[in-house]
PDB file of C-alpha atoms in Angstrom:
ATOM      1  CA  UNK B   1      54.561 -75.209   0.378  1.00  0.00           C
ATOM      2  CA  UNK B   2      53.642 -76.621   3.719  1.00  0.00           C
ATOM      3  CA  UNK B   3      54.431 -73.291   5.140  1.00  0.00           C
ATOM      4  CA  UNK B   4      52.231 -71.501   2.726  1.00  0.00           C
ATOM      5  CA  UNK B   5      49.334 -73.867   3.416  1.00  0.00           C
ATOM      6  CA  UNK B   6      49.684 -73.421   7.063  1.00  0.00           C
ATOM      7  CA  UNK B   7      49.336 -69.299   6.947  1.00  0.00           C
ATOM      8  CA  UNK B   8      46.419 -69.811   4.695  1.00  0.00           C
ATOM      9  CA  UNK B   9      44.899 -72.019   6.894  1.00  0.00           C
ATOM     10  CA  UNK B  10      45.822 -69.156  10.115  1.00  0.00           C
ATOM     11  CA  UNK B  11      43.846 -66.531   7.453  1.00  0.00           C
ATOM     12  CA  UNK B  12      40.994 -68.364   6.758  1.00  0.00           C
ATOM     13  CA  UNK B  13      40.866 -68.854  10.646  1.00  0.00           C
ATOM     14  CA  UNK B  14      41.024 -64.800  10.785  1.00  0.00           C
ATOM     15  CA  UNK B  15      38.118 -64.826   7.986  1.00  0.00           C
ATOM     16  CA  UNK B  16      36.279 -67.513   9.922  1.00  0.00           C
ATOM     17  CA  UNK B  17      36.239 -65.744  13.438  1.00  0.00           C
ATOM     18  CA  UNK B  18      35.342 -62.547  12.346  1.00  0.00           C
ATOM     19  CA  UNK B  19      32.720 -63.387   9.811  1.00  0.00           C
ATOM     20  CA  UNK B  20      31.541 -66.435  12.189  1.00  0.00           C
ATOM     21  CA  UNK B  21      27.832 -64.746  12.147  1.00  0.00           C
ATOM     22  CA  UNK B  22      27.971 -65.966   8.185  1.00  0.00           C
ATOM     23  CA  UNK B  23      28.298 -69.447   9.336  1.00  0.00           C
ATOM     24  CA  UNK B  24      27.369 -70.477  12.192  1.00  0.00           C
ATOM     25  CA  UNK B  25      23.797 -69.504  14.556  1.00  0.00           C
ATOM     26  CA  UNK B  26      24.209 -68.595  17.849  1.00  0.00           C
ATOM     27  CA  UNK B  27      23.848 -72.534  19.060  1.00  0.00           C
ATOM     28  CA  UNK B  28      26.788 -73.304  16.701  1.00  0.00           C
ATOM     29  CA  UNK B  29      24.413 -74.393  14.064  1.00  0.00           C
ATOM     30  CA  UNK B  30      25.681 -74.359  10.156  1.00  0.00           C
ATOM     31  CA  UNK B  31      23.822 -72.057   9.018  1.00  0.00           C
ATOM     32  CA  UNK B  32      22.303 -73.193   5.087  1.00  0.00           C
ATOM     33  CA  UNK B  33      22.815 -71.182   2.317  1.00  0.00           C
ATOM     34  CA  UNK B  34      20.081 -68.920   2.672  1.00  0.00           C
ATOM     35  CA  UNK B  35      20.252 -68.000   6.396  1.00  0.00           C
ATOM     36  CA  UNK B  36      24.233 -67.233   5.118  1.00  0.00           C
ATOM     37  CA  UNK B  37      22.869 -64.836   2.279  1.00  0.00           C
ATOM     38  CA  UNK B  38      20.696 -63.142   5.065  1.00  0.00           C
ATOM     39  CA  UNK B  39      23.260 -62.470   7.869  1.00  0.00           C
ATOM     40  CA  UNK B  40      25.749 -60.981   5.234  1.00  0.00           C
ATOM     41  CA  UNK B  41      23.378 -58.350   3.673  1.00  0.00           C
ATOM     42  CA  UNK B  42      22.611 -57.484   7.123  1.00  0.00           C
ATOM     43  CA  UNK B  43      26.087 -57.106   7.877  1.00  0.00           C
ATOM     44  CA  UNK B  44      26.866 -55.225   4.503  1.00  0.00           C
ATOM     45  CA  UNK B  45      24.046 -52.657   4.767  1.00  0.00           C
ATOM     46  CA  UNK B  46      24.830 -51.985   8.680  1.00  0.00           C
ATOM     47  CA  UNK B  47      28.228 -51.731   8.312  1.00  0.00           C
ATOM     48  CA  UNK B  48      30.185 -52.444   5.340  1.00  0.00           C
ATOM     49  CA  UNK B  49      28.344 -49.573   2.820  1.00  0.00           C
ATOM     50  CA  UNK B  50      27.571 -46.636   5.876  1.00  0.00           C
ATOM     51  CA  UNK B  51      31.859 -47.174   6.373  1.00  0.00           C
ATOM     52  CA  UNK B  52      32.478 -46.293   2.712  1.00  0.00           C
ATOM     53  CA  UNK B  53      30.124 -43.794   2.892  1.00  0.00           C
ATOM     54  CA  UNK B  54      31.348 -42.121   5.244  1.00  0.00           C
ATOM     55  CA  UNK B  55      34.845 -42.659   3.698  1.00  0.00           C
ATOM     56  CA  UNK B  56      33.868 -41.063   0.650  1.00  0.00           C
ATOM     57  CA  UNK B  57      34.825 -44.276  -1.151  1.00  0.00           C
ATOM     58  CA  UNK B  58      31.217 -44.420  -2.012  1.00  0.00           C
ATOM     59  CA  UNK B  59      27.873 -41.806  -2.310  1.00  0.00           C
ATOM     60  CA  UNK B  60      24.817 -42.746  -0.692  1.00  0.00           C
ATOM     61  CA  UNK B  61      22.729 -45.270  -2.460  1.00  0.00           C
ATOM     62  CA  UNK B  62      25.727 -46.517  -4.182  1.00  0.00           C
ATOM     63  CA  UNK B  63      26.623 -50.113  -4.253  1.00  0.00           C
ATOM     64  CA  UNK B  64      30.652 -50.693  -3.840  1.00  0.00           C
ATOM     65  CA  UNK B  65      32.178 -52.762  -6.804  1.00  0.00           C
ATOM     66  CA  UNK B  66      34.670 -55.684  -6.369  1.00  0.00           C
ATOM     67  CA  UNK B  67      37.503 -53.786  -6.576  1.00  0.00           C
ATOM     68  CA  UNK B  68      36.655 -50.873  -3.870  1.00  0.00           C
ATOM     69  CA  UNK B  69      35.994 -53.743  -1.088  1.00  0.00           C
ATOM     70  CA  UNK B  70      39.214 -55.402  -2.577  1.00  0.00           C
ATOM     71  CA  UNK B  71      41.034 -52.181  -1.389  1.00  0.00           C
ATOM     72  CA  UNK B  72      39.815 -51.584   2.076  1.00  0.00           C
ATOM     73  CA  UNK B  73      39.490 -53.435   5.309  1.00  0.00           C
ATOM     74  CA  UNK B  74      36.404 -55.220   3.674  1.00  0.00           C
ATOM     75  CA  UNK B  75      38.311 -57.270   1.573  1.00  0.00           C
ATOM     76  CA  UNK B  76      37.936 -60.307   3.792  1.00  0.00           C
ATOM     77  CA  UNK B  77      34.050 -60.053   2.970  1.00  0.00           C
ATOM     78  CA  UNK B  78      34.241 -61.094   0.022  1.00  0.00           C
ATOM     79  CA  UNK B  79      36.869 -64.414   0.650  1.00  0.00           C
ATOM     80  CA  UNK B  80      33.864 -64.858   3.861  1.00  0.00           C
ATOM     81  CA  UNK B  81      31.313 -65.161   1.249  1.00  0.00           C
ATOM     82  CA  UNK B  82      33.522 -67.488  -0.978  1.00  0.00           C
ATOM     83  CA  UNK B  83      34.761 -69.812   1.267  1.00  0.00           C
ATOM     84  CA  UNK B  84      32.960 -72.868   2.583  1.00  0.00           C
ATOM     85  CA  UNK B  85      32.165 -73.921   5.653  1.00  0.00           C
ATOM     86  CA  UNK B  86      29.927 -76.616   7.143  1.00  0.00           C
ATOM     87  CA  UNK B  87      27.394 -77.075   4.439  1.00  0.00           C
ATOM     88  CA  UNK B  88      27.645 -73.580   3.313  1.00  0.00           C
ATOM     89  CA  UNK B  89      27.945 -72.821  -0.237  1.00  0.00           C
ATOM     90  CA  UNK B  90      30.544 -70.634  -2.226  1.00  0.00           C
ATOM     91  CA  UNK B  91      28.825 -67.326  -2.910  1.00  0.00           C
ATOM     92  CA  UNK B  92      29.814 -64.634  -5.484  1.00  0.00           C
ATOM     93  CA  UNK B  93      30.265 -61.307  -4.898  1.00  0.00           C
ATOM     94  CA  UNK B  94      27.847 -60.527  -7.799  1.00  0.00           C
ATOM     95  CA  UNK B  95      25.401 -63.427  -6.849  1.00  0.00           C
ATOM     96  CA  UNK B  96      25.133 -61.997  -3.436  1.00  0.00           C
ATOM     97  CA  UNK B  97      23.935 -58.919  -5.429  1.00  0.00           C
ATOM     98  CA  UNK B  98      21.842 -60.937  -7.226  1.00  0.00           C
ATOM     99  CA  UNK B  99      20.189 -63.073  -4.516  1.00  0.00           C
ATOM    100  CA  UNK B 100      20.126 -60.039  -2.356  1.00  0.00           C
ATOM    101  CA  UNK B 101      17.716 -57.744  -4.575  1.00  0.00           C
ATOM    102  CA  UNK B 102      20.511 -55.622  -6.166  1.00  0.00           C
ATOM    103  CA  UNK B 103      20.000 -56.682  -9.805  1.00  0.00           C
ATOM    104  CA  UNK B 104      19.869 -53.251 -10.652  1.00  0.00           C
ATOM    105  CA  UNK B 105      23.400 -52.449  -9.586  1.00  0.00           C
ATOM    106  CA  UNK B 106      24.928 -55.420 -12.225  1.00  0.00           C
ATOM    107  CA  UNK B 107      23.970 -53.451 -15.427  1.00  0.00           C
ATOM    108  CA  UNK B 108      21.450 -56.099 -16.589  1.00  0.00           C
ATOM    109  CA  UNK B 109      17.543 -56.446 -16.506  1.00  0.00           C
ATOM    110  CA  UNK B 110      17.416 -60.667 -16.360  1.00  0.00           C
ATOM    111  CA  UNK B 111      13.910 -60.187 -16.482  1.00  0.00           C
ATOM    112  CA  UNK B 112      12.999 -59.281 -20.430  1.00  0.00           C
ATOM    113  CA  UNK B 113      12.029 -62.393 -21.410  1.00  0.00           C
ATOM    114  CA  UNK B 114       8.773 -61.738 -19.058  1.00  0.00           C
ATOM    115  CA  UNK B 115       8.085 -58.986 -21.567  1.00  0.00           C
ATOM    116  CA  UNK B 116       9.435 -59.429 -24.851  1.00  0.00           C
ATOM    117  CA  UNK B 117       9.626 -62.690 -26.755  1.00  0.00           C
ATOM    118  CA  UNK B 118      12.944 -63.549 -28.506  1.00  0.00           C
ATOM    119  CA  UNK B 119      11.940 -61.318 -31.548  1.00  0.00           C
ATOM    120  CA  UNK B 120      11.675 -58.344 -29.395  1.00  0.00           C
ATOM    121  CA  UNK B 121       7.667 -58.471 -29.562  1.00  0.00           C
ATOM    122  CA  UNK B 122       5.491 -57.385 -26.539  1.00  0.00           C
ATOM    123  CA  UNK B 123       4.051 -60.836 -24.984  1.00  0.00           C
ATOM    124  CA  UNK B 124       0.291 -60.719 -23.865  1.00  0.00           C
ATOM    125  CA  UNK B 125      -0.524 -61.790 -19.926  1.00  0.00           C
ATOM    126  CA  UNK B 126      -0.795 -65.627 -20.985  1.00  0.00           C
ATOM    127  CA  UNK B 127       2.549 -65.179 -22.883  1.00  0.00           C
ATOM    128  CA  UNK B 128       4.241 -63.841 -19.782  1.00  0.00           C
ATOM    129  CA  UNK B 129       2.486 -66.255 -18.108  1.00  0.00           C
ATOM    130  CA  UNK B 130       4.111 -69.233 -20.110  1.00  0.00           C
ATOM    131  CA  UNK B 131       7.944 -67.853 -20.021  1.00  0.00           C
ATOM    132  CA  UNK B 132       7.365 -67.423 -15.928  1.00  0.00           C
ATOM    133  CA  UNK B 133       6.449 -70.969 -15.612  1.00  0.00           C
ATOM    134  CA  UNK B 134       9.754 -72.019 -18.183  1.00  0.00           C
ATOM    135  CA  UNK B 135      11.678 -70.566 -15.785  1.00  0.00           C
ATOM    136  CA  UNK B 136       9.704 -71.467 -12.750  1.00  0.00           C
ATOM    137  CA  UNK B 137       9.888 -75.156 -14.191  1.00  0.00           C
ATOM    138  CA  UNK B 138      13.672 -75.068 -15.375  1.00  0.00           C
ATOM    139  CA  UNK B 139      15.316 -73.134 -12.617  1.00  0.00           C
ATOM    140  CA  UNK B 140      13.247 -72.761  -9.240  1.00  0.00           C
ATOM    141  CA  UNK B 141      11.476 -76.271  -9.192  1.00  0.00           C
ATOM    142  CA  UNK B 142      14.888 -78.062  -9.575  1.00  0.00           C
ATOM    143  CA  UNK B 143      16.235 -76.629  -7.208  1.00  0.00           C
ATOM    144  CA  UNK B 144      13.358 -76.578  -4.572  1.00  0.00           C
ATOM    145  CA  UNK B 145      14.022 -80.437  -4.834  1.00  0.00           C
ATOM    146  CA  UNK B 146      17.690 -80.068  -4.641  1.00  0.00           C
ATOM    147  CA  UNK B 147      17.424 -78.618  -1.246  1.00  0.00           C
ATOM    148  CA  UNK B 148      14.782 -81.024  -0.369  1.00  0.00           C
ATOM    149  CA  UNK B 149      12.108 -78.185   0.426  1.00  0.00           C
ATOM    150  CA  UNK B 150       9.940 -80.168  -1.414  1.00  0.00           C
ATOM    151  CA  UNK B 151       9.247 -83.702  -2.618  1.00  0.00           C
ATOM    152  CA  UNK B 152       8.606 -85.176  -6.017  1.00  0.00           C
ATOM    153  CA  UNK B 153       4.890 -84.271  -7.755  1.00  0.00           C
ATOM    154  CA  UNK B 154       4.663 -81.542  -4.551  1.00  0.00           C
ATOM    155  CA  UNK B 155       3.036 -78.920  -5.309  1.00  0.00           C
ATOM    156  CA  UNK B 156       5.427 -75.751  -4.357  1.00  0.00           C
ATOM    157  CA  UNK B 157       3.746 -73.289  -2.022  1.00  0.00           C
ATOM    158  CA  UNK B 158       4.090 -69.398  -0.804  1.00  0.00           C
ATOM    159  CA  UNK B 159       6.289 -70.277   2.435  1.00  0.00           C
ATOM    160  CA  UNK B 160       8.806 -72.458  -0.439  1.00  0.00           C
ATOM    161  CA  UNK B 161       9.377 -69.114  -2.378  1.00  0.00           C
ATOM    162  CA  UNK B 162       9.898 -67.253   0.424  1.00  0.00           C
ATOM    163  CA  UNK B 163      13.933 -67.307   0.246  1.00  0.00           C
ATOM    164  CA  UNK B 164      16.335 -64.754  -0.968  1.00  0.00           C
ATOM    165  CA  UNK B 165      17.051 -67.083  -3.891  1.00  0.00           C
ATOM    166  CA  UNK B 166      13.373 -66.520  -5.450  1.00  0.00           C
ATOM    167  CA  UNK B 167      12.838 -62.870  -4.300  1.00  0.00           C
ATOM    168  CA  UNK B 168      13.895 -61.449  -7.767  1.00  0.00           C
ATOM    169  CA  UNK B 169      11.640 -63.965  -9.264  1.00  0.00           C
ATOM    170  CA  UNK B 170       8.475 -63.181  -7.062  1.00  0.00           C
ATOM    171  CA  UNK B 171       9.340 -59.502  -7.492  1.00  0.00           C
ATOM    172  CA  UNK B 172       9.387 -59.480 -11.104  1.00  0.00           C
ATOM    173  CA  UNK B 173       6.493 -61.639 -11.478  1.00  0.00           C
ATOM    174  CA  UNK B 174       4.602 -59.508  -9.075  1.00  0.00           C
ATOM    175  CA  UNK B 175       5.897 -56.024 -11.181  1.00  0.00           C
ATOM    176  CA  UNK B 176       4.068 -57.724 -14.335  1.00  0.00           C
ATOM    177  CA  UNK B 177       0.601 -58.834 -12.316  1.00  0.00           C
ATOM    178  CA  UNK B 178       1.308 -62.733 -12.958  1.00  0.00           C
ATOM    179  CA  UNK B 179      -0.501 -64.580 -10.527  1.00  0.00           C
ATOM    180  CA  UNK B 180       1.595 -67.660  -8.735  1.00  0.00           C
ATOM    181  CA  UNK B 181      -1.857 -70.079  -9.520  1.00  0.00           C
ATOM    182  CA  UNK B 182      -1.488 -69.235 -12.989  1.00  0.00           C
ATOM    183  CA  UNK B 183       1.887 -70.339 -13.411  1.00  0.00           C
ATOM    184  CA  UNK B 184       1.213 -73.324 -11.146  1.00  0.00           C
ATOM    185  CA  UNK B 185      -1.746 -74.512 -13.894  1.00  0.00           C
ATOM    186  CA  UNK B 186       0.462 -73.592 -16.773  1.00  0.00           C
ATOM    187  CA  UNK B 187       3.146 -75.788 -15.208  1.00  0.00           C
ATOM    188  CA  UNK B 188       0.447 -79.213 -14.779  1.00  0.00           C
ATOM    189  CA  UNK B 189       0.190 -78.769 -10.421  1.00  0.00           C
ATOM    190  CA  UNK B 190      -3.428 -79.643  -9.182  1.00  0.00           C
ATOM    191  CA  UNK B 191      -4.397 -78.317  -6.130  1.00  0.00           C
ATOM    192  CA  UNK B 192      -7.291 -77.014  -4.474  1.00  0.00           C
ATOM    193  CA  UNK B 193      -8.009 -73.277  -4.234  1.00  0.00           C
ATOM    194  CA  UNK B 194      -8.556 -73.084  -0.406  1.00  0.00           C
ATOM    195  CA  UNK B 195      -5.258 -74.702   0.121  1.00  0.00           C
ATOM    196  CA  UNK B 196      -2.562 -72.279  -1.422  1.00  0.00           C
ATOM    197  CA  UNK B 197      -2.251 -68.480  -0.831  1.00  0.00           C
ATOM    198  CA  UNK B 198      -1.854 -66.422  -4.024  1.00  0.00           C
ATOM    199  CA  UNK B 199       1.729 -65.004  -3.376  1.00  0.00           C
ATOM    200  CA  UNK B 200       0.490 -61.698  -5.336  1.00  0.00           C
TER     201      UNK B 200
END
């Protein structure tokens, strides 16, 4: 056993050295969670999909699955994005699809509920309006204060959605012409015109 943990510590080393970029700035600085999302698209668009493309192990366009990165040299990738380091979180292989603007690739539009209620009926603008600030209210602002990017009572501004965590969310409401002021009065923030930028 104390063998086995040993070599595994040696690979994650391996993992650690090569994929340092995912981790660390150049200063030595842990990078947070988004800055790690950031460095490994960069990595997998320069590098990881143009190598399977030109391996025929992928077309052009295409998005490798689990399984194809599992069975090359990229493997590690994936174990990079998992493992923690510093105050780095654990990332998925499918929520670094997610987070990274790739919904379209998981078979799933997360978005309906912006369009249809649960009945399947078209919503009018104030209805998408309402089920953008649920989610805005359940999911983003809960988290904004998670990661301390902003206080209690707050109000949330362009710069705080500006992270690959919220670009989904900002792109879909944008797709549907939902302005970010509208969901901010639907969700009870006051705030004066002049001092937020529409992020639409």
């Amino acid at each position: 056993l104390e063998f086995t943990l040993v070599m595994a510590e040696i690979g994650f080393q391996k993992i650690s050295s090569k994929y340092s970029f995912m981790y660390y700035d150049k200063k030595g600085n842990p990078l947070n969670r988004f800055e790690k999302i950031r460095e490994a698209r960069k990595y997998f668009e320069s590098k990881i999909i143009p190598s399977l493309v030109k391996d025929n192990l992928i077309e052009a366009g295409q998005i490798p699955s689990t399984k194809i990165l599992e069975q090359t040299s990229h493997d590690n990738f994936l174990e990079a994005l998992y493992k923690n380091s510093g105050e780095n979180c654990k990332i998925y292989y499918k929520d670094f699809l997610w987070w990274s603007g790739y919904d379209n690739v998981l078979g799933r539009n997360i978005w309906t509920f912006l369009d249809r209620d649960e009945y399947g009926n078209d919503l009018d603008y104030q209805g998408k309006v309402n089920s953008a600030t649920d989610f805005f209210i359940e999911k983003i602002v809960p988290d904004l204060l998670d990661q301390e990017i902003i206080s209690e009572n707050q109000v949330p501004l362009q710069r705080d959605l500006n992270r690959p965590d919220y670009y989904l969310y900002v792109k879909a409401i944008r797709r549907r012409g939902i302005h970010f002021g509208h969901i901010l009065e639907n969700a009870g923030y006051l705030y004066e015109d002049e001092y937020i930028e529409d992020i639409f």
